[in-house]
Coordinates of C-alpha atoms in Angstrom, one line a residue:
M1 CA -35.6 2.9 1.3
T2 CA -32.1 1.7 2.2
T3 CA -32.0 0.3 5.7
R4 CA -29.1 1.0 8.0
A5 CA -27.9 -1.0 10.9
L6 CA -25.6 0.0 13.7
V7 CA -23.6 -2.7 15.6
L8 CA -21.9 -1.8 18.8
G9 CA -19.4 -4.2 20.3
G10 CA -18.2 -5.0 23.8
G11 CA -15.5 -3.3 25.8
G12 CA -16.3 -2.7 29.4
P13 CA -16.9 0.7 31.0
V14 CA -14.0 2.2 29.0
G15 CA -15.6 0.9 25.9
I16 CA -18.9 2.5 26.8
A17 CA -17.1 5.8 27.1
W18 CA -15.2 5.5 23.9
E19 CA -18.2 4.4 21.9
S20 CA -20.3 7.2 23.4
G21 CA -17.6 9.8 22.4
L22 CA -17.3 8.3 18.9
V23 CA -21.0 8.4 18.3
A24 CA -21.3 11.9 19.6
G25 CA -18.3 13.1 17.5
L26 CA -19.8 11.6 14.4
A27 CA -23.2 13.2 15.1
Q28 CA -21.7 16.6 15.8
A29 CA -20.0 16.3 12.4
G30 CA -23.2 15.4 10.5
V31 CA -23.4 11.6 10.8
D32 CA -26.2 10.6 13.3
L33 CA -25.9 6.9 14.0
G34 CA -28.8 7.2 16.4
Q35 CA -31.0 7.2 13.3
A36 CA -30.2 3.6 12.4
D37 CA -33.2 1.5 11.5
F38 CA -31.8 -1.3 13.7
T39 CA -29.2 -1.2 16.5
L40 CA -27.5 -4.3 17.9
G41 CA -25.5 -4.2 21.1
T42 CA -23.2 -6.6 22.8
S43 CA -22.0 -6.0 26.4
A44 CA -20.8 -2.4 26.5
G45 CA -22.4 -1.8 23.1
S46 CA -25.8 -2.9 24.5
F47 CA -25.7 0.0 27.0
V48 CA -24.7 2.6 24.4
G49 CA -27.1 1.1 21.8
A50 CA -30.1 1.1 24.2
R51 CA -29.5 4.7 25.1
L52 CA -29.6 5.6 21.4
A53 CA -32.6 3.4 20.6
L54 CA -34.5 5.0 23.6
G55 CA -34.0 8.4 22.0
A56 CA -30.9 9.9 23.6
D57 CA -29.4 12.7 21.5
A58 CA -26.4 11.3 19.8
K59 CA -24.6 14.7 19.8
T60 CA -24.6 14.8 23.6
L61 CA -24.2 11.1 24.3
A62 CA -20.8 11.5 25.9
D63 CA -21.6 14.7 27.9
P64 CA -22.2 12.9 31.2
L65 CA -18.9 11.1 31.0
L66 CA -17.0 14.2 30.0
A67 CA -18.7 16.2 32.8
A68 CA -17.9 13.6 35.4
A69 CA -14.2 13.6 34.3
Q70 CA -14.0 17.3 34.9
T71 CA -15.5 17.2 38.4
P72 CA -12.7 17.0 41.0
E73 CA -14.7 15.2 43.7
A74 CA -14.5 11.9 45.5
P75 CA -15.6 8.9 43.4
E76 CA -19.2 7.9 43.8
P77 CA -19.5 4.6 45.7
R78 CA -20.5 1.8 43.4
A79 CA -22.2 -1.1 45.0
A80 CA -21.5 -3.1 41.8
A81 CA -18.0 -2.0 41.2
P82 CA -16.0 -4.8 39.5
R83 CA -14.1 -7.1 41.8
P84 CA -12.3 -9.4 39.3
P85 CA -11.0 -12.7 40.7
A86 CA -7.3 -13.1 41.0
D87 CA -7.0 -15.3 37.9
L88 CA -9.2 -15.0 34.8
S89 CA -6.9 -17.2 32.7
R90 CA -9.4 -20.0 32.7
L91 CA -12.0 -17.6 31.3
M92 CA -9.7 -16.4 28.6
Q93 CA -8.9 -20.0 27.7
L94 CA -12.6 -20.9 27.4
M95 CA -13.3 -17.8 25.4
A96 CA -10.6 -18.8 22.9
Q97 CA -12.2 -22.3 22.7
A98 CA -15.7 -20.9 22.3
Q99 CA -14.8 -18.5 19.6
G100 CA -11.8 -20.3 17.9
G101 CA -13.5 -23.4 16.5
T102 CA -11.4 -25.9 18.5
R103 CA -14.5 -27.4 20.3
N104 CA -18.3 -27.2 20.5
P105 CA -18.9 -23.5 21.1
A106 CA -22.1 -24.0 23.2
Q107 CA -20.3 -26.5 25.5
A108 CA -17.4 -24.1 26.0
R109 CA -19.9 -21.3 26.8
A110 CA -21.7 -23.5 29.3
E111 CA -18.4 -23.9 31.1
I112 CA -18.0 -20.2 31.1
G113 CA -21.5 -20.0 32.5
A114 CA -20.6 -22.4 35.3
F115 CA -17.5 -20.3 36.0
A116 CA -19.7 -17.2 36.2
L117 CA -22.3 -18.8 38.5
A118 CA -19.7 -20.0 40.9
A119 CA -17.8 -16.7 41.1
E120 CA -18.0 -14.3 44.0
T121 CA -19.6 -11.1 42.5
P122 CA -21.7 -8.1 43.6
D123 CA -25.3 -8.7 44.3
E124 CA -27.5 -9.0 41.2
A125 CA -29.9 -6.3 42.3
A126 CA -27.1 -3.9 43.1
F127 CA -25.5 -4.6 39.7
I128 CA -28.7 -3.7 37.8
A129 CA -29.2 -0.6 40.0
S130 CA -25.7 0.5 39.1
F131 CA -26.9 1.4 35.6
G132 CA -28.1 4.6 37.3
R133 CA -30.0 7.4 35.9
S134 CA -29.6 6.4 32.3
F135 CA -32.4 3.8 32.7
A136 CA -33.7 4.7 36.2
S137 CA -37.1 6.1 35.1
L138 CA -38.0 3.2 32.9
P139 CA -40.7 0.7 33.8
D140 CA -39.6 -2.9 34.2
D141 CA -41.0 -4.0 30.9
A142 CA -39.8 -1.0 28.8
W143 CA -38.3 -1.6 25.4
P144 CA -37.2 0.9 22.7
D145 CA -39.8 1.7 20.0
R146 CA -36.9 1.9 17.5
G147 CA -35.4 -1.4 16.3
F148 CA -33.1 -2.7 19.0
A149 CA -31.6 -6.0 20.1
C150 CA -28.9 -7.1 22.5
T151 CA -27.1 -10.3 23.1
A152 CA -26.6 -12.7 26.0
I153 CA -25.7 -16.3 26.8
D154 CA -27.7 -18.8 28.9
A155 CA -25.3 -19.5 31.8
Q156 CA -26.5 -23.1 32.2
T157 CA -26.7 -24.3 28.6
G158 CA -24.3 -21.9 26.8
A159 CA -27.1 -21.1 24.3
F160 CA -27.0 -17.8 22.5
Q161 CA -29.8 -15.4 23.2
L162 CA -30.9 -12.4 21.1
W163 CA -33.1 -10.1 23.2
T164 CA -35.6 -8.2 21.0
G165 CA -38.8 -6.3 21.5
D166 CA -40.6 -9.7 21.0
S167 CA -38.7 -11.4 23.8
G168 CA -41.1 -10.3 26.6
V169 CA -38.3 -8.9 28.8
G170 CA -37.4 -5.3 29.9
V171 CA -34.5 -3.5 28.3
V172 CA -32.8 -2.7 31.6
R173 CA -32.4 -6.4 32.6
A174 CA -31.6 -7.4 29.0
V175 CA -28.8 -4.9 28.8
A176 CA -27.6 -5.9 32.3
S177 CA -27.4 -9.6 31.1
S178 CA -25.5 -8.5 28.1
C179 CA -23.0 -6.7 30.3
S180 CA -22.5 -9.5 32.8
V181 CA -18.8 -10.2 32.4
P182 CA -18.2 -13.7 33.8
G183 CA -16.4 -13.7 37.1
V184 CA -16.8 -9.9 37.5
Y185 CA -20.5 -9.3 37.5
P186 CA -23.4 -11.6 38.5
P187 CA -25.4 -13.6 35.9
V188 CA -28.8 -11.8 35.4
T189 CA -32.1 -13.5 35.9
L190 CA -34.7 -13.3 33.1
K191 CA -37.7 -15.5 32.8
G192 CA -36.3 -17.8 35.5
R193 CA -33.0 -18.4 33.9
R194 CA -29.5 -16.8 34.4
Y195 CA -27.7 -15.0 31.6
I196 CA -24.2 -13.7 31.0
D197 CA -22.3 -11.4 28.6
G198 CA -23.2 -11.9 24.9
G199 CA -19.5 -11.3 24.2
M200 CA -18.9 -14.9 25.0
R201 CA -20.2 -15.8 21.6
S202 CA -18.6 -12.8 19.8
A203 CA -17.4 -9.4 20.8
T204 CA -19.7 -7.9 18.2
N205 CA -22.2 -10.6 17.0
A206 CA -22.4 -8.5 13.8
D207 CA -23.9 -11.4 11.8
M208 CA -27.2 -10.8 13.7
A209 CA -27.5 -7.6 11.6
S210 CA -28.0 -9.5 8.4
G211 CA -30.7 -8.1 6.1
H212 CA -29.7 -4.5 6.1
A213 CA -28.2 -2.7 3.1
L214 CA -25.6 -0.8 5.2
V215 CA -24.1 -2.0 8.5
V216 CA -21.7 0.2 10.5
V217 CA -19.8 -2.0 13.0
I218 CA -18.0 -0.3 16.0
A219 CA -15.6 -2.7 17.5
I220 CA -13.1 -2.4 20.3
R221 CA -9.5 -3.6 20.1
L222 CA -6.5 -3.0 22.4
A223 CA -3.1 -1.7 21.5
G224 CA -0.6 -4.6 21.3
A225 CA -3.2 -7.2 22.3
A226 CA -2.2 -10.7 21.6
G227 CA -3.0 -14.2 22.5
T228 CA -5.3 -17.0 21.3
A229 CA -8.5 -15.3 22.6
T230 CA -7.6 -12.0 20.8
A231 CA -6.9 -13.8 17.6
A232 CA -10.2 -15.7 17.8
I233 CA -12.1 -12.4 18.4
A234 CA -10.5 -10.8 15.3
A235 CA -11.1 -13.8 13.1
G236 CA -14.7 -14.0 14.3
L237 CA -15.3 -10.3 13.3
D238 CA -13.8 -10.9 9.9
Q239 CA -16.1 -13.9 9.4
E240 CA -19.1 -11.9 10.5
V241 CA -18.2 -9.1 8.0
E242 CA -18.0 -11.6 5.2
T243 CA -21.4 -13.0 6.2
L244 CA -22.9 -9.6 6.0
K245 CA -21.2 -8.9 2.6
D246 CA -22.4 -12.2 1.2
G247 CA -25.9 -11.1 2.1
G248 CA -25.5 -8.0 0.0
A249 CA -24.6 -5.5 2.7
T250 CA -22.1 -2.7 2.6
V251 CA -20.1 -2.9 5.8
V252 CA -18.0 -0.3 7.5
V253 CA -15.9 -1.3 10.5
I254 CA -14.7 1.4 12.9
T255 CA -12.1 0.6 15.6
P256 CA -10.1 2.9 17.9
D257 CA -7.4 4.9 16.2
D258 CA -4.0 5.3 17.8
A259 CA -4.9 8.2 20.0
S260 CA -8.0 6.4 21.3
L261 CA -6.0 3.2 22.0
E262 CA -3.6 5.2 24.1
A263 CA -6.4 7.0 25.9
M264 CA -8.3 3.8 26.7
G265 CA -5.3 2.0 28.1
A266 CA -4.9 -1.8 28.5
N267 CA -7.6 -2.4 31.1
L268 CA -11.1 -1.8 29.7
M269 CA -12.6 -2.3 33.2
D270 CA -10.7 0.7 34.6
F271 CA -13.3 3.4 35.4
R272 CA -10.6 6.0 35.7
Q273 CA -10.0 5.9 32.0
R274 CA -13.5 6.8 31.0
G275 CA -13.0 10.5 30.6
A276 CA -9.9 10.2 28.4
A277 CA -11.6 7.5 26.3
A278 CA -14.7 9.6 25.8
R279 CA -12.6 12.6 24.7
A280 CA -10.5 10.5 22.3
G281 CA -13.7 8.9 20.8
L282 CA -15.2 12.4 20.3
A283 CA -12.1 13.5 18.4
Q284 CA -12.0 10.4 16.3
G285 CA -15.7 10.8 15.5
H286 CA -15.1 14.3 14.2
A287 CA -12.2 13.2 12.1
Y288 CA -13.9 10.1 10.7
A289 CA -17.3 11.6 9.8
E290 CA -16.4 12.7 6.2
R291 CA -15.6 9.1 5.3
L292 CA -19.1 8.0 6.4
K293 CA -21.3 10.9 5.3
A294 CA -22.0 9.8 1.8
L295 CA -22.8 6.3 2.8
W296 CA -25.0 7.1 5.8
G297 CA -26.9 9.9 4.0

């Protein structure tokens, strides 16, 4: 049987909303990406991917976000609400170096890790608790039965970490580590070490899905985004796609359409944009499904 992989890239809380809407729209139109044989998530994508791998109904994946956006009530206090430092320019510079081939990637990522460890961020326990009811009922060592992996970076060494069912960690902390944006959220402790956002290696890490016949990659981009880091991210995805194709895979890359880009805005950490992003993703999923039906089966 043809094996199918789903890769979900990073993109902050707005990216979570758009990816959830996109996956829901596709499922409602007959393409259920939740049935992938293997799901790989990085940062925001690890959250969405874990929900799917744990058995969430793809058709209703965006419902909580859409419902919250329609409820005219005071925002719920978030103990782990992002408090970005005044200047993230050093982080962007290091990301460009780590992903652009201008220096040893692990060394650049270790500097990012040092930046993350030194930053003033919310408490680690509060950050993990902020994942809320999506994972609240899970035991500490829970891991999806369906094939799932998510990515992180060792904050001290810069080494890349792929968390899988064989890693001996729980999915909640693994996902939290993958979502730990340096300088915004705290590095997460697993097995006595601290880990940060897997997006510091790549926004998608799609090459980790090698070995599957069909790979659907959902990747975030921003309207008018420019700069060295953005160019490095785009070039990295192109290289990952070529690696997958060289291995015999058919690869489909889905990025936000114009309406989704407008709805998402320029700041992927802006919680206020989640409702609009989810709605735009839902519409894009409905519109895109016909192009994917024959391949997904």
